[in-house]
PDB file of C-alpha atoms in Angstrom:
ATOM      1  CA  MET H 237     -21.247  17.699 -26.007  1.00 37.00           C
ATOM      2  CA  GLU H 238     -21.718  13.857 -25.929  1.00 38.00           C
ATOM      3  CA  ILE H 239     -18.782  11.729 -24.564  1.00 37.00           C
ATOM      4  CA  ASN H 240     -18.620   9.982 -27.853  1.00 41.00           C
ATOM      5  CA  SER H 241     -17.697  13.159 -29.584  1.00 50.00           C
ATOM      6  CA  LEU H 242     -14.754  13.878 -27.350  1.00 50.00           C
ATOM      7  CA  PRO H 243     -11.092  13.580 -28.946  1.00 57.00           C
ATOM      8  CA  ILE H 244      -9.407  10.200 -28.175  1.00 51.00           C
ATOM      9  CA  GLU H 245      -6.741  11.850 -26.347  1.00 57.00           C
ATOM     10  CA  LEU H 246      -9.095  13.611 -23.932  1.00 54.00           C
ATOM     11  CA  LEU H 247     -10.991  10.360 -23.314  1.00 44.00           C
ATOM     12  CA  GLU H 248      -7.874   8.594 -22.455  1.00 47.00           C
ATOM     13  CA  LYS H 249      -6.902  11.317 -19.955  1.00 53.00           C
ATOM     14  CA  ILE H 250     -10.463  10.986 -18.327  1.00 51.00           C
ATOM     15  CA  ILE H 251     -10.335   7.306 -17.966  1.00 45.00           C
ATOM     16  CA  LYS H 252      -6.732   7.421 -16.674  1.00 50.00           C
ATOM     17  CA  SER H 253      -7.479   9.934 -14.116  1.00 56.00           C
ATOM     18  CA  ALA H 254     -10.537   8.214 -12.987  1.00 60.00           C
ATOM     19  CA  SER H 255      -8.626   4.803 -12.581  1.00 72.00           C
ATOM     20  CA  GLU H 256      -5.733   6.168 -10.508  1.00 73.00           C
ATOM     21  CA  VAL H 257      -6.162   7.834  -7.205  1.00 74.00           C
ATOM     22  CA  ASP H 258      -3.524   9.322  -5.132  1.00 73.00           C
ATOM     23  CA  LEU H 259      -4.477  10.030  -1.423  1.00 72.00           C
ATOM     24  CA  TYR H 260      -1.353  11.851  -0.403  1.00 66.00           C
ATOM     25  CA  SER H 261      -1.668  15.414   0.996  1.00 62.00           C
ATOM     26  CA  HIS H 262       0.266  17.377   3.728  1.00 60.00           C
ATOM     27  CA  SER H 263      -2.793  18.062   5.803  1.00 62.00           C
ATOM     28  CA  HIS H 264      -4.176  14.408   5.402  1.00 63.00           C
ATOM     29  CA  ARG H 265      -7.717  15.766   4.894  1.00 69.00           C
ATOM     30  CA  LYS H 266      -7.925  14.228   1.336  1.00 71.00           C
ATOM     31  CA  GLU H 267      -7.620  10.761   2.594  1.00 75.00           C
ATOM     32  CA  PHE H 268     -10.485  11.163   5.204  1.00 78.00           C
ATOM     33  CA  ARG H 269     -12.697  12.963   2.538  1.00 78.00           C
ATOM     34  CA  MET H 270     -12.068  10.052   0.125  1.00 79.00           C
ATOM     35  CA  TYR H 271     -12.749   7.410   2.871  1.00 81.00           C
ATOM     36  CA  LYS H 272     -16.062   9.187   3.584  1.00 81.00           C
ATOM     37  CA  HIS H 273     -16.952   9.408   0.004  1.00 78.00           C
ATOM     38  CA  LEU H 274     -16.084   5.785  -0.877  1.00 78.00           C
ATOM     39  CA  THR H 275     -17.831   4.200   2.123  1.00 82.00           C
ATOM     40  CA  ILE H 276     -21.169   5.829   1.547  1.00 79.00           C
ATOM     41  CA  LEU H 277     -23.794   3.116   0.861  1.00 78.00           C
ATOM     42  CA  GLY H 278     -24.656   2.903  -2.721  1.00 77.00           C
ATOM     43  CA  THR H 279     -21.473   4.612  -4.028  1.00 73.00           C
ATOM     44  CA  VAL H 280     -20.050   2.615  -6.914  1.00 75.00           C
ATOM     45  CA  CYS H 281     -17.057   4.968  -7.993  1.00 74.00           C
ATOM     46  CA  GLY H 282     -14.633   2.770  -6.032  1.00 77.00           C
ATOM     47  CA  LYS H 283     -15.013  -0.189  -8.583  1.00 81.00           C
ATOM     48  CA  TYR H 284     -13.533   1.925 -11.202  1.00 81.00           C
ATOM     49  CA  ILE H 285     -10.281   2.428  -9.251  1.00 86.00           C
ATOM     50  CA  GLN H 286      -7.501   0.342 -10.401  1.00 91.00           C
ATOM     51  CA  LYS H 287      -4.374   2.086  -8.826  1.00 92.00           C
ATOM     52  CA  LEU H 288      -4.489   3.482  -5.323  1.00 91.00           C
ATOM     53  CA  LYS H 289      -1.542   5.394  -3.619  1.00 91.00           C
ATOM     54  CA  MET H 290      -2.112   5.805   0.110  1.00 90.00           C
ATOM     55  CA  ASP H 291       1.586   6.678   0.932  1.00 89.00           C
ATOM     56  CA  GLU H 292       2.114   8.172   4.470  1.00 87.00           C
ATOM     57  CA  ALA H 293      -1.615   7.527   5.113  1.00 86.00           C
ATOM     58  CA  ARG H 294      -2.778   8.293   8.655  1.00 85.00           C
ATOM     59  CA  LEU H 295      -6.046   6.305   8.373  1.00 86.00           C
ATOM     60  CA  TRP H 296      -6.889   3.639  10.842  1.00 88.00           C
ATOM     61  CA  PRO H 297      -6.409  -0.014   9.582  1.00 89.00           C
ATOM     62  CA  ILE H 298     -10.199  -0.586   9.757  1.00 89.00           C
ATOM     63  CA  CYS H 299     -10.697   2.463   7.475  1.00 89.00           C
ATOM     64  CA  ILE H 300      -8.167   1.064   4.951  1.00 90.00           C
ATOM     65  CA  VAL H 301     -10.117  -2.235   4.860  1.00 92.00           C
ATOM     66  CA  LYS H 302     -13.245  -0.411   4.317  1.00 91.00           C
ATOM     67  CA  ILE H 303     -11.761   1.574   1.367  1.00 91.00           C
ATOM     68  CA  LEU H 304     -10.265  -1.559  -0.030  1.00 93.00           C
ATOM     69  CA  ARG H 305     -13.689  -3.237   0.188  1.00 91.00           C
ATOM     70  CA  ALA H 306     -15.254  -0.439  -1.776  1.00 89.00           C
ATOM     71  CA  CYS H 307     -12.468  -0.708  -4.372  1.00 89.00           C
ATOM     72  CA  PRO H 308     -12.253  -4.414  -5.276  1.00 91.00           C
ATOM     73  CA  ASN H 309     -10.606  -3.837  -8.714  1.00 92.00           C
ATOM     74  CA  ILE H 310      -7.392  -2.466  -7.514  1.00 93.00           C
ATOM     75  CA  GLN H 311      -4.399  -3.801  -9.423  1.00 95.00           C
ATOM     76  CA  GLU H 312      -1.686  -1.544  -7.969  1.00 95.00           C
ATOM     77  CA  LEU H 313      -1.715  -0.601  -4.292  1.00 95.00           C
ATOM     78  CA  SER H 314       1.086   1.553  -2.659  1.00 94.00           C
ATOM     79  CA  MET H 315       1.079   2.015   1.145  1.00 93.00           C
ATOM     80  CA  ALA H 316       4.645   3.254   1.527  1.00 92.00           C
ATOM     81  CA  SER H 317       5.607   4.708   4.862  1.00 92.00           C
ATOM     82  CA  TYR H 318       2.356   3.578   6.719  1.00 90.00           C
ATOM     83  CA  HIS H 319       2.647   3.831  10.463  1.00 85.00           C
ATOM     84  CA  TYR H 320      -0.013   3.284  13.076  1.00 82.00           C
ATOM     85  CA  TYR H 321       0.760   3.294  16.693  1.00 75.00           C
ATOM     86  CA  ASP H 322      -2.662   3.476  18.215  1.00 75.00           C
ATOM     87  CA  GLU H 323      -4.893   0.624  19.254  1.00 73.00           C
ATOM     88  CA  ARG H 324      -8.250   1.992  18.104  1.00 70.00           C
ATOM     89  CA  GLY H 325      -9.388   0.711  14.666  1.00 68.00           C
ATOM     90  CA  ASP H 326      -6.599  -1.807  14.317  1.00 72.00           C
ATOM     91  CA  VAL H 327      -7.005  -4.934  12.329  1.00 73.00           C
ATOM     92  CA  ARG H 328      -5.342  -8.190  13.356  1.00 73.00           C
ATOM     93  CA  ASP H 329      -3.538  -8.868  10.043  1.00 79.00           C
ATOM     94  CA  LEU H 330      -4.102  -6.112   7.452  1.00 84.00           C
ATOM     95  CA  LEU H 331      -1.712  -7.759   4.775  1.00 86.00           C
ATOM     96  CA  SER H 332      -3.716 -10.904   4.721  1.00 84.00           C
ATOM     97  CA  ASN H 333      -6.898  -8.764   4.435  1.00 85.00           C
ATOM     98  CA  ILE H 334      -5.434  -6.928   1.588  1.00 89.00           C
ATOM     99  CA  SER H 335      -4.777 -10.138  -0.568  1.00 85.00           C
ATOM    100  CA  HIS H 336      -8.194 -11.424   0.225  1.00 89.00           C
ATOM    101  CA  LEU H 337     -10.096  -8.149  -0.421  1.00 93.00           C
ATOM    102  CA  LEU H 338      -8.240  -7.539  -3.748  1.00 94.00           C
ATOM    103  CA  PRO H 339      -8.247 -10.608  -5.950  1.00 93.00           C
ATOM    104  CA  ASN H 340      -6.854  -8.540  -8.891  1.00 94.00           C
ATOM    105  CA  LEU H 341      -4.018  -7.151  -7.147  1.00 95.00           C
ATOM    106  CA  GLN H 342      -0.662  -7.326  -9.096  1.00 95.00           C
ATOM    107  CA  LYS H 343       1.541  -4.862  -7.493  1.00 96.00           C
ATOM    108  CA  LEU H 344       1.807  -4.040  -3.816  1.00 95.00           C
ATOM    109  CA  ASP H 345       4.310  -1.359  -2.393  1.00 96.00           C
ATOM    110  CA  ILE H 346       4.818  -1.417   1.385  1.00 94.00           C
ATOM    111  CA  ARG H 347       8.263   0.088   1.526  1.00 94.00           C
ATOM    112  CA  PHE H 348       9.138   1.663   4.898  1.00 93.00           C
ATOM    113  CA  SER H 349       5.959   0.305   6.548  1.00 91.00           C
ATOM    114  CA  GLN H 350       7.780  -2.598   8.364  1.00 89.00           C
ATOM    115  CA  ASP H 351       7.124  -1.350  11.785  1.00 87.00           C
ATOM    116  CA  TYR H 352       3.352  -1.943  11.329  1.00 86.00           C
ATOM    117  CA  PHE H 353       3.280  -4.622   8.740  1.00 85.00           C
ATOM    118  CA  ASP H 354       6.055  -6.992   9.812  1.00 80.00           C
ATOM    119  CA  LYS H 355       4.345  -8.091  13.173  1.00 77.00           C
ATOM    120  CA  ASN H 356       4.486 -11.933  13.217  1.00 75.00           C
ATOM    121  CA  ASN H 357       6.559 -12.150  10.011  1.00 80.00           C
ATOM    122  CA  SER H 358       3.478 -10.884   8.004  1.00 85.00           C
ATOM    123  CA  ILE H 359       5.662  -9.716   5.068  1.00 89.00           C
ATOM    124  CA  GLU H 360       7.358 -13.126   4.758  1.00 88.00           C
ATOM    125  CA  LYS H 361       3.943 -14.993   4.870  1.00 88.00           C
ATOM    126  CA  LEU H 362       2.572 -12.714   2.155  1.00 88.00           C
ATOM    127  CA  ILE H 363       5.576 -13.182  -0.064  1.00 89.00           C
ATOM    128  CA  GLU H 364       5.284 -17.035   0.368  1.00 90.00           C
ATOM    129  CA  SER H 365       1.567 -17.226  -0.175  1.00 88.00           C
ATOM    130  CA  ASN H 366       1.315 -14.741  -3.238  1.00 86.00           C
ATOM    131  CA  LYS H 367       4.029 -15.812  -5.738  1.00 85.00           C
ATOM    132  CA  ASN H 368       2.300 -13.970  -8.620  1.00 89.00           C
ATOM    133  CA  LEU H 369       2.231 -10.688  -6.661  1.00 92.00           C
ATOM    134  CA  GLN H 370       4.885  -8.244  -7.374  1.00 95.00           C
ATOM    135  CA  ILE H 371       5.894  -7.002  -3.927  1.00 94.00           C
ATOM    136  CA  THR H 372       8.158  -4.028  -2.965  1.00 94.00           C
ATOM    137  CA  ALA H 373       8.818  -4.041   0.765  1.00 94.00           C
ATOM    138  CA  THR H 374      11.430  -3.344   3.390  1.00 93.00           C
ATOM    139  CA  ARG H 375      12.290  -4.970   6.726  1.00 91.00           C
ATOM    140  CA  ARG H 376      14.745  -4.359   9.532  1.00 90.00           C
ATOM    141  CA  CYS H 377      18.055  -6.099   8.798  1.00 90.00           C
ATOM    142  CA  LYS H 378      18.281  -9.362  10.828  1.00 85.00           C
ATOM    143  CA  LYS H 379      21.967  -8.687  11.669  1.00 86.00           C
ATOM    144  CA  ASN H 380      21.675  -5.006  12.549  1.00 84.00           C
ATOM    145  CA  ASN H 381      18.329  -3.831  13.538  1.00 86.00           C
ATOM    146  CA  ASN H 382      19.166  -0.147  12.762  1.00 88.00           C
ATOM    147  CA  TYR H 383      19.397  -0.837   9.099  1.00 91.00           C
ATOM    148  CA  ILE H 384      16.880  -1.655   6.483  1.00 93.00           C
ATOM    149  CA  GLU H 385      16.837  -4.587   3.889  1.00 93.00           C
ATOM    150  CA  HIS H 386      14.774  -4.140   0.583  1.00 94.00           C
ATOM    151  CA  TYR H 387      12.764  -6.762  -1.202  1.00 94.00           C
ATOM    152  CA  GLN H 388      12.385  -6.310  -4.879  1.00 88.00           C
ATOM    153  CA  ASP H 389      12.601  -8.526  -7.990  1.00 86.00           C
ATOM    154  CA  ARG H 390      11.467 -11.513  -5.704  1.00 89.00           C
ATOM    155  CA  LYS H 391      14.558 -11.445  -3.416  1.00 92.00           C
ATOM    156  CA  TRP H 392      15.830  -9.644  -0.248  1.00 92.00           C
ATOM    157  CA  LEU H 393      18.708  -7.226  -0.746  1.00 91.00           C
ATOM    158  CA  ASP H 394      21.228  -6.934   2.040  1.00 88.00           C
ATOM    159  CA  CYS H 395      21.306  -3.589   3.973  1.00 89.00           C
ATOM    160  CA  ARG H 396      23.924  -1.129   3.028  1.00 86.00           C
ATOM    161  CA  ILE H 397      26.091  -2.210   6.041  1.00 85.00           C
ATOM    162  CA  CYS H 398      25.925  -5.965   5.230  1.00 85.00           C
ATOM    163  CA  LYS H 399      26.696  -5.200   1.594  1.00 80.00           C
ATOM    164  CA  THR H 400      29.993  -3.360   2.278  1.00 80.00           C
ATOM    165  CA  GLY H 401      30.956  -6.079   4.799  1.00 72.00           C
ATOM    166  CA  ARG H 402      31.512  -3.646   7.624  1.00 66.00           C
ATOM    167  CA  TYR H 403      29.156  -5.340   9.914  1.00 56.00           C
ATOM    168  CA  SER H 404      31.014  -7.244  12.714  1.00 54.00           C
ATOM    169  CA  GLU H 405      29.212  -9.882  14.786  1.00 53.00           C
TER     170      GLU H 405
END
C-alpha cells in the first residue's frame, strides 16, 4: 500500500506521533535508547521532532545538549522535574544552550527543575532574554526557601504561604 492511498485520519496520526516524543519511563531505559539512536552519525529522524518531553530525565546535561543538537526543529520542550547532582557530563549553562540550539522553540516547561537550572539566576536571565518564549518554571520563594513560586503567563506567582499572608518576617 502506498502512503498516498492511506486515509487522511491515519496519515495525521502517523505525522503527529512522529513529531511528538515522550522519553518518560519508570526504568529510564527509553531515554538512553533514544539518546543513542538520535546521536548516531547520519541519523536524520531528529529533525522531524517538534515536541519533546523529557520529564524526570536522568540523562547527563551533555547528553541533553547532544539530543537537542540532533533535533533542531523542536518547538515545545518539557524538562519538568529535572535534577542532576553529579559533576560528570555537566554543562556550564544548559538553559542558554537550549535557547541557542533550538531557534524555533516556542514553549519551555522547566517546572520543579529549579535546583539544577536556577544556578546564577539562569531562569531570570532566560525570561529576560527571550520575551517571545512561553516559559513555565518554578523557583524557591525569596521570602521562604521551603516553598515554591510558579512562573506562568509572563509573571511570577507568590508561593502558597505568601498568598495567604501567613508568612512573618
